[in-house]
C-alpha positions as CSV (number, residue, x, y, z in Angstrom):
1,X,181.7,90.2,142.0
2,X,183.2,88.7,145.2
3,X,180.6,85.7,146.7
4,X,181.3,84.6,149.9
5,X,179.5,81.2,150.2
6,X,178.5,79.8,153.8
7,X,178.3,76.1,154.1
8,X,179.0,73.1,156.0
9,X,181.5,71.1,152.9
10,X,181.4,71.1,149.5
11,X,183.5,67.7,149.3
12,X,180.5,64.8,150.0
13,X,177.4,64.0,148.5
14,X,174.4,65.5,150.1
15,X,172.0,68.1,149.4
16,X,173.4,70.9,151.4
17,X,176.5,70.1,149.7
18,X,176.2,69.5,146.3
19,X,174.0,72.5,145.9
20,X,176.7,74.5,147.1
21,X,179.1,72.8,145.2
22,X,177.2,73.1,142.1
23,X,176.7,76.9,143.1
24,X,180.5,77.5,143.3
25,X,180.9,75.9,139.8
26,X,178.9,77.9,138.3
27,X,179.8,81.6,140.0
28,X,183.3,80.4,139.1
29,X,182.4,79.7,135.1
30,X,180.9,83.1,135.3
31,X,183.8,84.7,136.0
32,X,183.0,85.3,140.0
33,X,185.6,85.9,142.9
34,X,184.1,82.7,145.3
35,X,185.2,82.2,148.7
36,X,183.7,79.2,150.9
37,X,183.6,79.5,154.8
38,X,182.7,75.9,156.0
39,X,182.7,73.7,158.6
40,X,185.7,71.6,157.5
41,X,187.5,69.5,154.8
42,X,187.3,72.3,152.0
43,X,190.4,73.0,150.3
44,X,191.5,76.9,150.6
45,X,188.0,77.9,152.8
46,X,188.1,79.5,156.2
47,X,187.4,76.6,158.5
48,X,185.8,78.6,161.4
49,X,182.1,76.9,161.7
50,X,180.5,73.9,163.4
51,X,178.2,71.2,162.4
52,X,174.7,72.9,160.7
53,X,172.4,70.8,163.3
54,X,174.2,72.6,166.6
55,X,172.9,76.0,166.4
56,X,169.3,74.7,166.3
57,X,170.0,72.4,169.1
58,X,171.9,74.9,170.7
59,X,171.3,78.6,169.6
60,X,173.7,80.1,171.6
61,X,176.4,78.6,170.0
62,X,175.8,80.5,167.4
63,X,178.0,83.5,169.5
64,X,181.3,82.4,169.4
65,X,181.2,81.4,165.8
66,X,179.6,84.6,164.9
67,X,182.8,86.6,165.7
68,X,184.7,84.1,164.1
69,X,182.7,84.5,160.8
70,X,183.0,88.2,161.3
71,X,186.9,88.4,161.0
72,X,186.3,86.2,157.6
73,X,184.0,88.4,156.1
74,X,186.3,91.8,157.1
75,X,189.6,89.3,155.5
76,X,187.4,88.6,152.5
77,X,185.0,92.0,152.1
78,X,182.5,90.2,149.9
79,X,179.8,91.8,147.3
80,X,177.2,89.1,148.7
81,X,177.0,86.6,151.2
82,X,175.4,83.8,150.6
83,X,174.5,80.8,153.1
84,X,173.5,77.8,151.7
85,X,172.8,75.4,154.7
86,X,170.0,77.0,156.5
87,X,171.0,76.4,160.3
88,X,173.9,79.0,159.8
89,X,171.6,81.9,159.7
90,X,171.7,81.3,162.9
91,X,174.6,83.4,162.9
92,X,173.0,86.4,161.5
93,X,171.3,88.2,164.8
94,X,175.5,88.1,166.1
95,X,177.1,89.5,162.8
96,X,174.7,93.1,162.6
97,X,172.2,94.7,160.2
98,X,174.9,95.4,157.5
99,X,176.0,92.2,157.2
100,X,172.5,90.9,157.1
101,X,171.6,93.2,154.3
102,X,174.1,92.0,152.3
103,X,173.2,88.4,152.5
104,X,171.1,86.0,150.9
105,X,169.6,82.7,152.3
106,X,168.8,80.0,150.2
107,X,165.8,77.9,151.8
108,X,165.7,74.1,151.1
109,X,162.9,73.1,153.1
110,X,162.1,71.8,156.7
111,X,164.8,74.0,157.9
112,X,163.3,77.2,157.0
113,X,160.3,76.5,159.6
114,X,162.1,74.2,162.4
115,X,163.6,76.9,164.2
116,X,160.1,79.0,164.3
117,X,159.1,76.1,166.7
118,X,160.5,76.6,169.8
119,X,160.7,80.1,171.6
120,X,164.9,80.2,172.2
121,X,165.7,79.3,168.3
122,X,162.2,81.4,167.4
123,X,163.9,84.7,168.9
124,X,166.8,84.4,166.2
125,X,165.1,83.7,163.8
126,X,162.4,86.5,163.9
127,X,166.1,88.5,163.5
128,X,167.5,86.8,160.8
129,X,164.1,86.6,158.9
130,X,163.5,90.6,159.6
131,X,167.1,91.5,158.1
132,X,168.4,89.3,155.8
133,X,168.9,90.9,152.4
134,X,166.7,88.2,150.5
135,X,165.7,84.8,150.3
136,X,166.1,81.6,148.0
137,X,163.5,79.2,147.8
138,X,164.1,75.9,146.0
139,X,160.4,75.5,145.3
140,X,156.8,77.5,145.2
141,X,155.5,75.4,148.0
142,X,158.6,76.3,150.4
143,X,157.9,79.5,149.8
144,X,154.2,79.3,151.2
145,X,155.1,77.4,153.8
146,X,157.9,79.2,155.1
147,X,155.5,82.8,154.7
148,X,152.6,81.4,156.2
149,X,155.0,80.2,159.5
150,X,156.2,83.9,159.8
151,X,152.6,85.0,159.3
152,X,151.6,82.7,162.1
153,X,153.9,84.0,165.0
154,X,155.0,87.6,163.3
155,X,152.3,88.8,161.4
156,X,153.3,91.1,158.4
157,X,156.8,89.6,158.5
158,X,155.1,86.4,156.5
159,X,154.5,89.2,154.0
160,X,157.8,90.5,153.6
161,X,159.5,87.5,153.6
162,X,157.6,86.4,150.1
163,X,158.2,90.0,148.8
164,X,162.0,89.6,149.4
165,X,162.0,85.7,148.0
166,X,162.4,84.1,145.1
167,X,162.0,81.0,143.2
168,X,165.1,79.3,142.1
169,X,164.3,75.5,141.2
170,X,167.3,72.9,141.6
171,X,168.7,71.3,138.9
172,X,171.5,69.2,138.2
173,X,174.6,69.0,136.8
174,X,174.1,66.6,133.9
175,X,176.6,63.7,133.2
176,X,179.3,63.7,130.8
177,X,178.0,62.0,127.5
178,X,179.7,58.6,126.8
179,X,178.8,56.4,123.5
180,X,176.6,53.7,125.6
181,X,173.0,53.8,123.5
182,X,170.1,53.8,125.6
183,X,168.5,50.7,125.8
184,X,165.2,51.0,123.9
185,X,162.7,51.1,127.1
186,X,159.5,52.0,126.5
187,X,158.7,52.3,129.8
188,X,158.8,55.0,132.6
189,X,161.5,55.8,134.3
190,X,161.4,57.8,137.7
191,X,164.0,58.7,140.1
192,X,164.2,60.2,143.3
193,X,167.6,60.6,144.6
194,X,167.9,61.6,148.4
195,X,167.7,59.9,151.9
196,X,164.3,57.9,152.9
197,X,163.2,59.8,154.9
198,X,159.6,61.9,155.7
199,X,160.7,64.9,154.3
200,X,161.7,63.9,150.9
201,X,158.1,63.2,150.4
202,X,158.9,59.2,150.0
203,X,155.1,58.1,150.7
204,X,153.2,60.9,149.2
205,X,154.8,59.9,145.6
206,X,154.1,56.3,146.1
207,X,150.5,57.3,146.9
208,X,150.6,59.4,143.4
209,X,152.2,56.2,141.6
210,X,149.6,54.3,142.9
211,X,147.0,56.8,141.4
212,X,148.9,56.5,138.1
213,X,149.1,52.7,137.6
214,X,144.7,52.4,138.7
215,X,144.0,55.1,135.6
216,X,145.5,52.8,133.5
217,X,149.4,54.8,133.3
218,X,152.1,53.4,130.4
219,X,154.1,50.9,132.3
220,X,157.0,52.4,135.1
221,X,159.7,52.0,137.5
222,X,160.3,54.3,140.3
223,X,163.8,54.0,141.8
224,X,164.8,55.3,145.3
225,X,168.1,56.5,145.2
226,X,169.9,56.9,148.8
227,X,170.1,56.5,152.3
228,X,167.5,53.9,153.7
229,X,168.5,52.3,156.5
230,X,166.9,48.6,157.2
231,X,165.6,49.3,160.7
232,X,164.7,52.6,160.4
233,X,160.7,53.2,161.1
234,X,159.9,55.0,158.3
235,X,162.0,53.0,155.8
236,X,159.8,50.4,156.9
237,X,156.6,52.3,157.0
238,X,158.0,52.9,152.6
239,X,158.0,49.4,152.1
240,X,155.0,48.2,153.8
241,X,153.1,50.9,151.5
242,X,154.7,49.5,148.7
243,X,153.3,46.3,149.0
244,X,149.9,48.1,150.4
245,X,149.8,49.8,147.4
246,X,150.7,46.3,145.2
247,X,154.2,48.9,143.8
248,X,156.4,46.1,144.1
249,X,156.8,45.3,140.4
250,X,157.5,48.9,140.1
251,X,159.4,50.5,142.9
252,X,162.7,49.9,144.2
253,X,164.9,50.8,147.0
254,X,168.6,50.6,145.9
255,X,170.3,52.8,148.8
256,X,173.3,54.4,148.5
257,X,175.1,53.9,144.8
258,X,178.2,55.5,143.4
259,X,178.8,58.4,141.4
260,X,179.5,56.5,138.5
261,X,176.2,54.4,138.8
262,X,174.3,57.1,139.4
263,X,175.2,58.9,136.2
């Protein structure tokens, strides 16, 4: 089968991009034809796109790449069509029903409802959500939340969204064994690896820590793996909870690390 994935890059370290990259791995082990079309900075992918966060801010920008995208996909004449970064189905309402039908959106989170919020962006997204083939959702919750937006401003489109969705939790890729032994920790270990930021859910899981330590939990440490920027307000609104919550034995913030660390 002949994939055509739609991204931003494949070649750094966020979300958006190693979920793709992970993706392509995999199609590729399976024996899969994969094609990317990004932004930039991919090796051998059609270059024609522009940063995700435009076409919200800007819908209409969506236009010119559209027909850009279109010659790609008439070059490539892919099985599926696959976006991975949500802001590119933008694009869709340009491309036409048949390419819509033949593509699949994978749904990460806030993304999947931000564009419902304002009447310009709303407009192409009642489109894309009313053609698109089907729908990824990382997790049960986005899922809800997504269908109960749609059901909101469109009414039985809510419903058909979650009949034309499914469920595909991330994982990772796990590291390549070495022969380190494990120190012998009897302890808890928890991490979150992702920005600081509200929608990673930063406070609500220092809330549940909190709940876990007062009914008397085995001893734990919860790391916070990524970006957390000193002067940022909700960075600071994490750590003043921490010490609200008395976490600070047990939490810690270790921004960004390496690869190599973080394996």
């Amino acid at each position: 089968m002949k994939v055509l994935l739609i991204c931003d890059t494949i070649e750094e370290r966020d979300g958006w991009c190693t979920y793709t990259r992970n993706l392509r791995d995999a199609l590729v082990s399976k024996g899969h034809d994969v094609a990317l079309c990004t932004r930039h900075g991919t090796t051998g992918s059609y270059d024609v796109l522009k940063a995700p966060l435009r076409y919200v801010r800007n819908p209409f920008a969506a236009w010119s790449s559209a027909r850009k995208l279109k010659k790609v996909i008439q070059e490539v004449q892919p099985d599926v069509i696959h976006i991975t970064v949500e802001p590119y189905a933008m694009l869709i309402p340009f491309l036409g029903k048949g390419i819509a039908k033949q593509t699949v959106l994978t749904i990460h989170g806030s993304y999947g409802i931000r564009p419902l919020e304002h009447w310009v962006q709303r407009m192409l997204a009642h489109r894309y959500y009313q053609n698109i083939g089907h729908f990824i959702t990382v997790s049960e919750f986005t899922k809800k939340a997504v269908s109960a937006a749609l059901k909101k401003y469109y009414g039985k489109l809510g419903k058909e969204f979650a009949a034309k969705s499914t469920v595909i939790k991330n994982g990772i890729v796990l590291p390549p064994k070495n022969d380190t032994k494990p120190q012998d920790n009897p302890n808890k270990s928890i991490i979150l690896v992702g920005g600081v930021k509200p929608r990673k859910g930063v406070l609500e899981a220092l809330e549940a820590c909190a709940v876990y330590k007062q009914q008397g939990g085995s001893p734990f440490s919860f790391t916070l793996i990524g970006t957390a920027e000193k002067n940022n307000v909700y960075v600071k609104d994490v750590q003043e909870r921490i010490r609200k919550l008395d976490l600070e034995k047990e939490v810690h913030i270790t921004g960004q690390v390496s690869q190599e660390e973080l394996d």
